[in-house]
Amino acid sequence: MGRKSIEIIGINVDELIHQLNSALAEEWLAFYQYWIGARVMVGPMRGDIEKELLLHATQELNHAVLVVGRIIQLGGTPILTPADWFKYARCKYDAPTDPYIERVLQQNLEAERCAIQRYQEIAQLTNGKDFATYQIATTILNEEIEHEEDIESWLADIQRLKEEVKQLRM
Ligand code: FE
Ligand code: FE
Ligand code: MG
């Protein structure tokens, strides 16, 4: 915890730490959403998409590393128990009880859209006031935007594949 580095921040540090802890909880839930979804998933293009989902899972963990580092720099206590993930997270965890690939991707897509909202808000809160957190938020935001785009394009490809198969049958 650096006193000077906290002093220079022009915003309420407790509020910021709370936001960062919420982001931390959401990253862990997003990690597990991807990680377990990739394993139970069935349906077209599963082999290719599974690898991508596992890569996204590791990227979510890297986001957690960035966020937890900043919480500690700010003198905060990161969430210490998984039981608190659900108390802090605004983005919901959706168990992949239906393992069909489109359903699993849709769950991941919703988590990404929620993450985009979260980092947009942290960037807005810190813009021009806490450059260190701002830089972390925009770095992660850019990766969440890539994730959303990836999932949207896989869903579109699956849709196309299904339409082609339907045409062949007619
Ligand atoms: Fe993330
Ligand atoms: Fe993501
Ligand atoms: Mg990707």
PDB file of C-alpha atoms and ligand atoms in Angstrom:
ATOM      1  CA  MET A   1       0.000   0.000   0.000  1.00  0.00           C
ATOM      2  CA  GLY A   2       1.568   3.279  -1.125  1.00  0.00           C
ATOM      3  CA  ARG A   3       0.344   6.311   0.804  1.00  0.00           C
ATOM      4  CA  LYS A   4       1.248   8.832  -1.884  1.00  0.00           C
ATOM      5  CA  SER A   5      -0.269   6.727  -4.610  1.00  0.00           C
ATOM      6  CA  ILE A   6      -3.566   6.631  -2.704  1.00  0.00           C
ATOM      7  CA  GLU A   7      -3.464  10.347  -1.819  1.00  0.00           C
ATOM      8  CA  ILE A   8      -3.288  11.425  -5.450  1.00  0.00           C
ATOM      9  CA  ILE A   9      -6.517   9.657  -6.385  1.00  0.00           C
ATOM     10  CA  GLY A  10      -9.356  12.121  -6.811  1.00  0.00           C
ATOM     11  CA  ILE A  11     -12.154   9.703  -5.932  1.00  0.00           C
ATOM     12  CA  ASN A  12     -13.582   7.786  -2.984  1.00  0.00           C
ATOM     13  CA  VAL A  13     -11.121   4.919  -2.537  1.00  0.00           C
ATOM     14  CA  ASP A  14     -13.560   2.689  -0.613  1.00  0.00           C
ATOM     15  CA  GLU A  15     -16.085   2.928  -3.409  1.00  0.00           C
ATOM     16  CA  LEU A  16     -13.399   2.127  -5.949  1.00  0.00           C
ATOM     17  CA  ILE A  17     -12.172  -0.885  -3.957  1.00  0.00           C
ATOM     18  CA  HIS A  18     -15.750  -2.152  -3.737  1.00  0.00           C
ATOM     19  CA  GLN A  19     -16.136  -1.846  -7.509  1.00  0.00           C
ATOM     20  CA  LEU A  20     -12.849  -3.674  -8.031  1.00  0.00           C
ATOM     21  CA  ASN A  21     -13.904  -6.464  -5.665  1.00  0.00           C
ATOM     22  CA  SER A  22     -17.136  -6.823  -7.630  1.00  0.00           C
ATOM     23  CA  ALA A  23     -15.074  -7.086 -10.818  1.00  0.00           C
ATOM     24  CA  LEU A  24     -12.828  -9.669  -9.127  1.00  0.00           C
ATOM     25  CA  ALA A  25     -15.843 -11.814  -8.175  1.00  0.00           C
ATOM     26  CA  GLU A  26     -17.223 -11.540 -11.709  1.00  0.00           C
ATOM     27  CA  GLU A  27     -13.892 -12.621 -13.214  1.00  0.00           C
ATOM     28  CA  TRP A  28     -13.835 -15.806 -11.140  1.00  0.00           C
ATOM     29  CA  LEU A  29     -17.437 -16.598 -12.037  1.00  0.00           C
ATOM     30  CA  ALA A  30     -16.695 -15.905 -15.716  1.00  0.00           C
ATOM     31  CA  PHE A  31     -13.657 -18.177 -15.481  1.00  0.00           C
ATOM     32  CA  TYR A  32     -15.736 -21.067 -14.175  1.00  0.00           C
ATOM     33  CA  GLN A  33     -18.587 -20.360 -16.608  1.00  0.00           C
ATOM     34  CA  TYR A  34     -16.118 -20.809 -19.488  1.00  0.00           C
ATOM     35  CA  TRP A  35     -14.113 -23.610 -17.937  1.00  0.00           C
ATOM     36  CA  ILE A  36     -17.010 -25.903 -17.028  1.00  0.00           C
ATOM     37  CA  GLY A  37     -19.054 -24.931 -20.099  1.00  0.00           C
ATOM     38  CA  ALA A  38     -16.161 -25.942 -22.375  1.00  0.00           C
ATOM     39  CA  ARG A  39     -16.126 -29.374 -20.777  1.00  0.00           C
ATOM     40  CA  VAL A  40     -19.807 -30.262 -20.791  1.00  0.00           C
ATOM     41  CA  MET A  41     -20.642 -28.670 -24.165  1.00  0.00           C
ATOM     42  CA  VAL A  42     -22.082 -30.747 -27.045  1.00  0.00           C
ATOM     43  CA  GLY A  43     -23.032 -29.815 -30.606  1.00  0.00           C
ATOM     44  CA  PRO A  44     -21.595 -28.470 -33.866  1.00  0.00           C
ATOM     45  CA  MET A  45     -18.043 -27.005 -33.910  1.00  0.00           C
ATOM     46  CA  ARG A  46     -17.476 -28.191 -30.352  1.00  0.00           C
ATOM     47  CA  GLY A  47     -13.869 -29.292 -30.997  1.00  0.00           C
ATOM     48  CA  ASP A  48     -12.706 -25.894 -32.273  1.00  0.00           C
ATOM     49  CA  ILE A  49     -14.686 -23.735 -29.886  1.00  0.00           C
ATOM     50  CA  GLU A  50     -13.743 -25.720 -26.778  1.00  0.00           C
ATOM     51  CA  LYS A  51     -10.095 -24.609 -27.120  1.00  0.00           C
ATOM     52  CA  GLU A  52     -11.133 -20.986 -27.529  1.00  0.00           C
ATOM     53  CA  LEU A  53     -13.358 -21.110 -24.458  1.00  0.00           C
ATOM     54  CA  LEU A  54     -10.513 -22.519 -22.383  1.00  0.00           C
ATOM     55  CA  LEU A  55      -8.269 -19.718 -23.659  1.00  0.00           C
ATOM     56  CA  HIS A  56     -10.887 -17.150 -22.670  1.00  0.00           C
ATOM     57  CA  ALA A  57     -11.052 -18.805 -19.236  1.00  0.00           C
ATOM     58  CA  THR A  58      -7.320 -18.233 -18.710  1.00  0.00           C
ATOM     59  CA  GLN A  59      -7.708 -14.635 -19.906  1.00  0.00           C
ATOM     60  CA  GLU A  60     -10.413 -14.087 -17.260  1.00  0.00           C
ATOM     61  CA  LEU A  61      -7.977 -15.350 -14.622  1.00  0.00           C
ATOM     62  CA  ASN A  62      -5.382 -12.883 -15.893  1.00  0.00           C
ATOM     63  CA  HIS A  63      -7.955 -10.120 -15.457  1.00  0.00           C
ATOM     64  CA  ALA A  64      -8.403 -11.276 -11.858  1.00  0.00           C
ATOM     65  CA  VAL A  65      -4.623 -10.967 -11.379  1.00  0.00           C
ATOM     66  CA  LEU A  66      -4.662  -7.352 -12.615  1.00  0.00           C
ATOM     67  CA  VAL A  67      -7.681  -6.435 -10.486  1.00  0.00           C
ATOM     68  CA  VAL A  68      -6.434  -8.039  -7.270  1.00  0.00           C
ATOM     69  CA  GLY A  69      -3.062  -6.337  -7.660  1.00  0.00           C
ATOM     70  CA  ARG A  70      -4.739  -2.951  -7.860  1.00  0.00           C
ATOM     71  CA  ILE A  71      -6.998  -3.652  -4.833  1.00  0.00           C
ATOM     72  CA  ILE A  72      -3.904  -4.395  -2.752  1.00  0.00           C
ATOM     73  CA  GLN A  73      -2.071  -1.298  -4.035  1.00  0.00           C
ATOM     74  CA  LEU A  74      -5.066   0.769  -2.943  1.00  0.00           C
ATOM     75  CA  GLY A  75      -4.868  -0.683   0.560  1.00  0.00           C
ATOM     76  CA  GLY A  76      -8.001  -2.766   0.162  1.00  0.00           C
ATOM     77  CA  THR A  77      -8.729  -6.356   1.103  1.00  0.00           C
ATOM     78  CA  PRO A  78      -9.550  -8.558  -1.865  1.00  0.00           C
ATOM     79  CA  ILE A  79     -12.443 -10.989  -1.488  1.00  0.00           C
ATOM     80  CA  LEU A  80     -11.014 -13.803   0.607  1.00  0.00           C
ATOM     81  CA  THR A  81     -13.680 -16.456   0.262  1.00  0.00           C
ATOM     82  CA  PRO A  82     -15.611 -17.772  -2.762  1.00  0.00           C
ATOM     83  CA  ALA A  83     -18.814 -17.536  -0.711  1.00  0.00           C
ATOM     84  CA  ASP A  84     -18.542 -13.756  -1.171  1.00  0.00           C
ATOM     85  CA  TRP A  85     -18.378 -13.946  -4.979  1.00  0.00           C
ATOM     86  CA  PHE A  86     -22.150 -14.044  -5.224  1.00  0.00           C
ATOM     87  CA  LYS A  87     -22.545 -11.159  -2.775  1.00  0.00           C
ATOM     88  CA  TYR A  88     -20.327  -8.880  -4.839  1.00  0.00           C
ATOM     89  CA  ALA A  89     -21.022  -9.997  -8.408  1.00  0.00           C
ATOM     90  CA  ARG A  90     -23.654  -8.231 -10.445  1.00  0.00           C
ATOM     91  CA  CYS A  91     -23.018 -10.500 -13.425  1.00  0.00           C
ATOM     92  CA  LYS A  92     -24.847 -13.721 -12.771  1.00  0.00           C
ATOM     93  CA  TYR A  93     -23.442 -17.215 -12.965  1.00  0.00           C
ATOM     94  CA  ASP A  94     -25.622 -19.460 -15.091  1.00  0.00           C
ATOM     95  CA  ALA A  95     -25.101 -23.212 -14.612  1.00  0.00           C
ATOM     96  CA  PRO A  96     -24.814 -24.939 -18.016  1.00  0.00           C
ATOM     97  CA  THR A  97     -27.528 -27.494 -17.246  1.00  0.00           C
ATOM     98  CA  ASP A  98     -28.373 -27.551 -20.963  1.00  0.00           C
ATOM     99  CA  PRO A  99     -25.015 -28.451 -22.567  1.00  0.00           C
ATOM    100  CA  TYR A 100     -26.005 -27.564 -26.145  1.00  0.00           C
ATOM    101  CA  ILE A 101     -23.255 -25.343 -27.573  1.00  0.00           C
ATOM    102  CA  GLU A 102     -25.538 -22.436 -28.439  1.00  0.00           C
ATOM    103  CA  ARG A 103     -26.882 -22.299 -24.887  1.00  0.00           C
ATOM    104  CA  VAL A 104     -23.379 -22.457 -23.388  1.00  0.00           C
ATOM    105  CA  LEU A 105     -22.151 -19.690 -25.715  1.00  0.00           C
ATOM    106  CA  GLN A 106     -25.173 -17.565 -24.874  1.00  0.00           C
ATOM    107  CA  GLN A 107     -24.341 -17.840 -21.169  1.00  0.00           C
ATOM    108  CA  ASN A 108     -20.758 -16.765 -21.842  1.00  0.00           C
ATOM    109  CA  LEU A 109     -21.982 -13.929 -24.036  1.00  0.00           C
ATOM    110  CA  GLU A 110     -24.157 -12.546 -21.249  1.00  0.00           C
ATOM    111  CA  ALA A 111     -21.209 -12.686 -18.837  1.00  0.00           C
ATOM    112  CA  GLU A 112     -19.072 -10.773 -21.358  1.00  0.00           C
ATOM    113  CA  ARG A 113     -21.685  -8.078 -21.867  1.00  0.00           C
ATOM    114  CA  CYS A 114     -21.921  -7.660 -18.122  1.00  0.00           C
ATOM    115  CA  ALA A 115     -18.118  -7.438 -17.851  1.00  0.00           C
ATOM    116  CA  ILE A 116     -18.027  -4.784 -20.587  1.00  0.00           C
ATOM    117  CA  GLN A 117     -20.514  -2.742 -18.554  1.00  0.00           C
ATOM    118  CA  ARG A 118     -18.440  -3.202 -15.389  1.00  0.00           C
ATOM    119  CA  TYR A 119     -15.147  -2.028 -16.911  1.00  0.00           C
ATOM    120  CA  GLN A 120     -16.821   0.801 -18.782  1.00  0.00           C
ATOM    121  CA  GLU A 121     -18.083   2.012 -15.382  1.00  0.00           C
ATOM    122  CA  ILE A 122     -14.697   1.621 -13.689  1.00  0.00           C
ATOM    123  CA  ALA A 123     -13.065   3.483 -16.582  1.00  0.00           C
ATOM    124  CA  GLN A 124     -15.654   6.261 -16.317  1.00  0.00           C
ATOM    125  CA  LEU A 125     -15.196   6.491 -12.532  1.00  0.00           C
ATOM    126  CA  THR A 126     -11.408   6.702 -12.752  1.00  0.00           C
ATOM    127  CA  ASN A 127     -11.005   8.677 -15.986  1.00  0.00           C
ATOM    128  CA  GLY A 128      -8.658  11.606 -15.357  1.00  0.00           C
ATOM    129  CA  LYS A 129      -8.540  10.821 -11.610  1.00  0.00           C
ATOM    130  CA  ASP A 130      -6.826   7.486 -11.083  1.00  0.00           C
ATOM    131  CA  PHE A 131      -4.750   6.774 -14.161  1.00  0.00           C
ATOM    132  CA  ALA A 132      -3.395   3.481 -12.846  1.00  0.00           C
ATOM    133  CA  THR A 133      -6.837   1.902 -12.371  1.00  0.00           C
ATOM    134  CA  TYR A 134      -8.068   3.555 -15.558  1.00  0.00           C
ATOM    135  CA  GLN A 135      -5.321   1.892 -17.550  1.00  0.00           C
ATOM    136  CA  ILE A 136      -6.118  -1.541 -16.064  1.00  0.00           C
ATOM    137  CA  ALA A 137      -9.861  -1.060 -16.698  1.00  0.00           C
ATOM    138  CA  THR A 138      -9.378  -0.120 -20.356  1.00  0.00           C
ATOM    139  CA  THR A 139      -6.889  -2.941 -20.941  1.00  0.00           C
ATOM    140  CA  ILE A 140      -9.405  -5.465 -19.607  1.00  0.00           C
ATOM    141  CA  LEU A 141     -12.307  -3.726 -21.360  1.00  0.00           C
ATOM    142  CA  ASN A 142     -10.587  -4.175 -24.723  1.00  0.00           C
ATOM    143  CA  GLU A 143     -10.178  -7.886 -24.082  1.00  0.00           C
ATOM    144  CA  GLU A 144     -13.816  -8.282 -22.991  1.00  0.00           C
ATOM    145  CA  ILE A 145     -14.849  -6.557 -26.215  1.00  0.00           C
ATOM    146  CA  GLU A 146     -12.789  -9.116 -28.169  1.00  0.00           C
ATOM    147  CA  HIS A 147     -14.440 -11.922 -26.218  1.00  0.00           C
ATOM    148  CA  GLU A 148     -17.924 -10.634 -27.024  1.00  0.00           C
ATOM    149  CA  GLU A 149     -17.034 -10.346 -30.697  1.00  0.00           C
ATOM    150  CA  ASP A 150     -15.578 -13.883 -30.767  1.00  0.00           C
ATOM    151  CA  ILE A 151     -18.716 -15.403 -29.262  1.00  0.00           C
ATOM    152  CA  GLU A 152     -21.053 -13.454 -31.543  1.00  0.00           C
ATOM    153  CA  SER A 153     -19.126 -14.702 -34.578  1.00  0.00           C
ATOM    154  CA  TRP A 154     -19.193 -18.346 -33.406  1.00  0.00           C
ATOM    155  CA  LEU A 155     -22.929 -18.137 -32.845  1.00  0.00           C
ATOM    156  CA  ALA A 156     -23.341 -16.667 -36.338  1.00  0.00           C
ATOM    157  CA  ASP A 157     -21.204 -19.478 -37.830  1.00  0.00           C
ATOM    158  CA  ILE A 158     -23.260 -22.155 -36.070  1.00  0.00           C
ATOM    159  CA  GLN A 159     -26.425 -20.505 -37.350  1.00  0.00           C
ATOM    160  CA  ARG A 160     -25.052 -20.547 -40.909  1.00  0.00           C
ATOM    161  CA  LEU A 161     -24.044 -24.187 -40.585  1.00  0.00           C
ATOM    162  CA  LYS A 162     -27.529 -25.124 -39.400  1.00  0.00           C
ATOM    163  CA  GLU A 163     -29.116 -23.290 -42.308  1.00  0.00           C
ATOM    164  CA  GLU A 164     -26.840 -25.028 -44.809  1.00  0.00           C
ATOM    165  CA  VAL A 165     -27.690 -28.425 -43.369  1.00  0.00           C
ATOM    166  CA  LYS A 166     -31.400 -27.575 -43.556  1.00  0.00           C
ATOM    167  CA  GLN A 167     -31.060 -26.620 -47.243  1.00  0.00           C
ATOM    168  CA  LEU A 168     -29.254 -29.880 -48.031  1.00  0.00           C
ATOM    169  CA  ARG A 169     -32.165 -31.823 -46.561  1.00  0.00           C
ATOM    170  CA  MET A 170     -34.778 -30.053 -48.666  1.00  0.00           C
TER     171      MET A 170
HETATM  172 FE    FE B   1     -12.597 -10.731 -17.760  1.00  0.00          FE
HETATM  173 FE    FE B   2     -14.105 -11.961 -21.027  1.00  0.00          FE
HETATM  174 MG    MG B   3     -10.791 -15.004 -28.261  1.00  0.00          MG
END
